[in-house]
Every structure is written in C-alpha cells, then in structure tokens.
C-alpha positions in Angstrom: -6.9 14.8 21.4 -10.2 13.8 19.8 -10.7 12.5 16.3 -13.9 11.0 15.0 -13.8 9.8 11.4 -14.1 7.0 9.0 -10.8 5.0 8.5 -9.3 2.0 6.8 -7.9 -0.5 9.2 -4.2 -1.1 8.4 -2.8 -3.3 11.2 -3.9 -4.9 14.4 -1.5 -6.1 17.1 -2.6 -7.9 20.3 -1.9 -6.0 23.5 -2.6 -7.6 26.8 -5.0 -10.5 27.2 -7.9 -9.1 25.1 -6.9 -5.6 23.8 -5.3 -4.6 20.5 -3.3 -1.7 19.2 -4.8 -0.7 15.9 -3.4 1.6 13.2 -5.9 3.0 10.7 -5.6 5.5 7.8 -8.0 8.4 8.0 -8.9 10.9 5.2 -7.6 14.0 6.8 -5.5 13.0 9.9 -3.2 10.3 8.4 -2.4 7.1 10.2 -3.9 7.2 13.7 -2.9 4.5 16.3 -5.2 3.6 19.1 -5.8 1.1 21.9 -9.1 -0.9 21.5 -10.2 -2.7 24.7 -11.4 -6.1 23.7 -10.0 -5.6 20.2 -8.5 -9.1 20.2 -11.7 -10.7 21.4 -14.2 -12.6 19.4 -16.7 -9.8 19.0 -14.3 -7.1 17.6 -11.9 -9.3 15.7 -14.0 -9.4 12.5 -14.5 -5.7 12.7 -10.8 -5.0 12.9 -9.8 -7.0 9.9 -7.2 -5.0 7.8 -8.9 -3.3 4.8 -12.2 -2.9 6.6 -13.7 0.5 6.8 -14.7 1.6 10.3 -16.0 4.7 12.1 -13.3 5.3 14.7 -13.2 7.7 17.6 -9.8 8.4 19.2 -9.5 10.1 22.6 -6.6 10.9 24.8 -5.8 13.5 27.5 -2.4 14.3 26.1 -0.8 14.4 22.7 1.9 11.9 23.9 -0.5 9.2 25.2 -1.7 6.4 23.0 -5.4 7.2 22.4 -8.2 5.0 23.4 -10.1 3.9 20.3 -13.7 2.8 19.8 -14.8 1.4 16.4 -18.0 0.7 14.5 -18.0 -1.3 11.3 -19.0 0.6 8.2 -17.9 -1.8 5.5 -16.4 -5.3 5.8 -14.0 -6.8 3.3 -13.6 -9.9 5.4 -15.1 -12.3 2.8 -12.3 -11.5 0.5 -9.9 -13.2 2.9 -11.4 -16.5 1.7 -9.8 -15.9 -1.8 -6.0 -16.4 -1.6 -5.1 -13.9 -4.3 -7.4 -11.1 -3.1 -6.3 -11.8 0.5 -2.6 -11.4 -0.5 -3.4 -8.1 -2.2 -5.3 -6.8 0.9 -2.5 -8.0 3.2 0.2 -6.3 1.1 -1.4 -2.9 0.5 -2.4 -2.4 4.1 0.9 -3.7 5.4 2.8 -1.4 3.1 0.8 1.6 4.2 1.2 0.8 7.9 4.9 0.2 7.5 5.7 3.3 5.4 3.6 6.1 6.8 4.4 8.1 9.9 1.6 8.6 12.4 -0.6 11.7 12.3 0.7 13.1 9.0 -2.1 13.9 6.5 -1.9 12.0 3.2 -5.3 12.6 1.5 -4.1 11.4 -1.9 -2.9 8.1 -0.4 -6.2 7.7 1.4 -8.0 8.1 -1.9 -5.4 5.9 -3.7 -5.7 3.0 -1.1 -9.5 3.3 -1.1 -9.5 2.9 -4.9 -7.2 -0.1 -4.9 -9.3 -1.9 -2.2 -12.5 -1.1 -4.1 -10.9 -2.5 -7.3 -9.8 -5.7 -5.6 -13.3 -6.1 -4.2 -15.0 -5.4 -7.5 -12.9 -7.5 -9.8 -12.4 -11.2 -9.1 -9.5 -11.5 -11.6 -6.1 -10.1 -10.9 -6.0 -8.3 -14.3 -8.7 -6.0 -13.0 -6.7 -4.6 -10.1 -3.0 -5.6 -10.3 -2.1 -2.5 -12.3 -3.8 -0.4 -9.6 -1.5 -2.0 -7.0 1.5 -0.9 -9.0 0.2 2.6 -9.4 -0.5 2.8 -5.7 3.0 1.8 -4.9 4.3 4.5 -7.2 2.0 7.1 -5.6 3.2 6.1 -2.1 6.9 6.5 -3.2 6.1 9.9 -4.6 4.2 11.1 -1.6 7.1 10.2 0.7 9.7 11.9 -1.4 11.0 9.0 -3.5 9.1 9.6 -6.7 10.4 8.2 -10.0 11.0 10.6 -12.9 9.2 9.0 -15.8 8.5 12.2 -17.8 11.7 12.2 -20.0 14.9 10.3 -20.7 17.6 11.2 -18.2 20.2 10.7 -21.0 18.7 12.4 -24.0 15.9 14.5 -22.6 13.3 13.1 -24.9 9.8 12.2 -23.6 9.3 9.6 -26.4 9.7 5.8 -26.4 10.6 5.6 -22.7 11.2 1.9 -22.0 13.5 1.6 -18.9 14.3 3.2 -15.6 17.7 3.6 -14.0 17.8 1.5 -10.7 20.1 4.1 -9.2 18.4 7.4 -10.0 14.8 6.4 -10.6 14.8 8.3 -13.9 13.4 7.1 -17.2 15.6 6.0 -20.1 14.5 5.9 -23.8 14.8 2.8 -25.9 17.7 4.3 -27.9 19.7 5.3 -24.9 19.0 1.9 -23.2 20.4 -0.1 -26.1 23.2 -2.3 -24.9 22.5 -1.5 -21.2 19.1 -3.3 -20.8 20.5 -5.8 -18.3 21.5 -3.0 -16.0 18.1 -1.2 -16.2 14.6 -1.9 -15.0 11.8 -2.3 -17.6 9.3 0.5 -17.7 5.9 -0.9 -18.7 4.0 1.5 -20.9 0.8 1.5 -18.8 2.6 3.6 -16.2 3.3 6.4 -18.7 0.6 6.0 -21.3 -2.2 4.5 -19.3 -4.4 1.6 -20.4 -4.9 -1.9 -19.1 -1.6 -3.8 -18.6 -1.0 -7.3 -19.9 0.5 -9.9 -17.5 4.1 -9.3 -18.5 3.6 -5.5 -17.9 2.2 -6.1 -14.5 5.1 -8.3 -13.5 7.5 -5.7 -14.9 5.7 -2.9 -12.9 5.9 -4.9 -9.7 9.6 -5.5 -10.3 10.1 -1.8 -10.8 8.3 -0.6 -7.8 9.6 -3.4 -5.6 13.2 -2.3 -6.2 12.6 1.2 -4.9 10.3 0.2 -2.1 13.0 -2.2 -0.7 15.8 0.3 -1.2 14.2 3.5 0.0 11.3 2.7 2.3 11.1 -0.8 3.6 14.3 -1.4 5.6 15.0 -2.1 9.2 11.8 -3.2 11.0 9.6 -2.1 8.1 11.3 -4.8 5.9 9.0 -7.4 7.5 6.2 -6.0 5.3 8.1 -7.3 2.2 7.0 -10.9 3.1 3.5 -9.9 2.3 4.6 -8.5 -1.0 6.5 -11.7 -1.9 3.3 -13.8 -1.3 1.3 -11.5 -3.6 3.9 -11.5 -6.4 4.1 -15.3 -6.3 0.4 -15.7 -6.5 0.0 -13.1 -9.2 2.7 -14.8 -11.3 0.8 -18.1 -11.0 -2.6 -16.5 -11.7 -1.4 -14.4 -14.7 0.4 -17.4 -16.2 
C-alpha cells in the first residue's frame, strides 16, 4: 500500500512515548490512518494540528497493517486556534468527519465541502461568514452517508412551495400549511437551505438544530457520540456571538 497526496488532518491520537496515530482526509482515497513516528513530539505537533493541510505519504507492506505515515506541512491553520469561536468550528468539523467516515472510502465531494468550510472559517473573522457553510456541510455529510433529508417537496401535500419545517422522524420537508397546528412536533427548516442566500442568526441556529437532530440520531452514536461534545461547544459559542 502506497499513497502520496495532500490531505486535511482530522484527528491525532498519541501512541507510545512520542508517536501518534493520525487520520487525514484525502481527495481521492478517503480517510487514511497512519502512524507517525515522533508525531506527538515538539517538532511535529504543530504540523499535525487538525484542519492543517499536509502532504502525506502512507506506506505499508500489507493492506491489513497500519501504514507508516510521513508528513510535510502545506498550509497551517494553527493561528485560528487562538480564536475561541474559530477553534470550536475547526474542532467540530474535523471531529465530525473523523467520527463519521469509514477508512479508505472515497468521498471527493466531502473533501471539497470540508475544504470550503475550513477556507471560509479562515477567511471570515465573524461567524456569519461561515456558520451557514457549517450547516450545509453537515447536510452534505448526512447525504453522502445515506441519511440525506428530502427538502424538495412537502411529504404531506407534495408541493415544493413554502416549505417551512422538517419531520424529525422521516427527514422530509413539510409546507407551512401542512405544518399548521403541528409546529411543536416539527423542526424548523430555514429558507437558506432551500433557497440559498446568507442566513440571519436565527436561521443559523435553526439550521444547527435541524442537522444536529439527524447527526445524533443516525450517525454519532456509540463511541462516535464523543464528537458531539465539540458540537455543543460550537453551538454555545455561536449562540453568544450571534446574539
């Protein structure tokens, strides 16, 4: 097994006295794990910061063995970890990707989606510039893993107009007319997810509530549920920042 490509660092776990097991998302080969000698040491720790872009080279003699991984830094996002809100967004998007995706399965759209979200966080100091992109990435990940929401038409009437809610059971959209009287049992569907545009703070929070329900129910359970702690930190900080 030999893979050499750029990759986004997703997670780093200490292994042994100085080594680390790293999982990184590649453009064409999905999530690739590897053992980095010295990866937990002072020299490589800044390189292996989650959300950094590295040039990785994975080598193993058999498909079953954990590959040895060497890395070179291409682009560092480490300075963003000095900003609590941006740091929470980086922590969550990389933790979600690491927890949800199986190893060695190609997800080129998710690679592009995660790259776009991380670029947006880096480019825009305020949450309004990237929070909507986080919600859209969560929806993309759900769809790529077979848990996509049906937001094209109302599950009750079949109309594609004035869709305002989503059923928490089926993940299908519900129109305003069909939702009347049942709003408390449904999840709000913010319009930026169907019509585009820049979301206002209330729409961002509604979007996070929507995707969070399905992420917790369908993807992040068992050991993967630990990733939800990173999401809780992000949602709390976003709520304060957006006021």
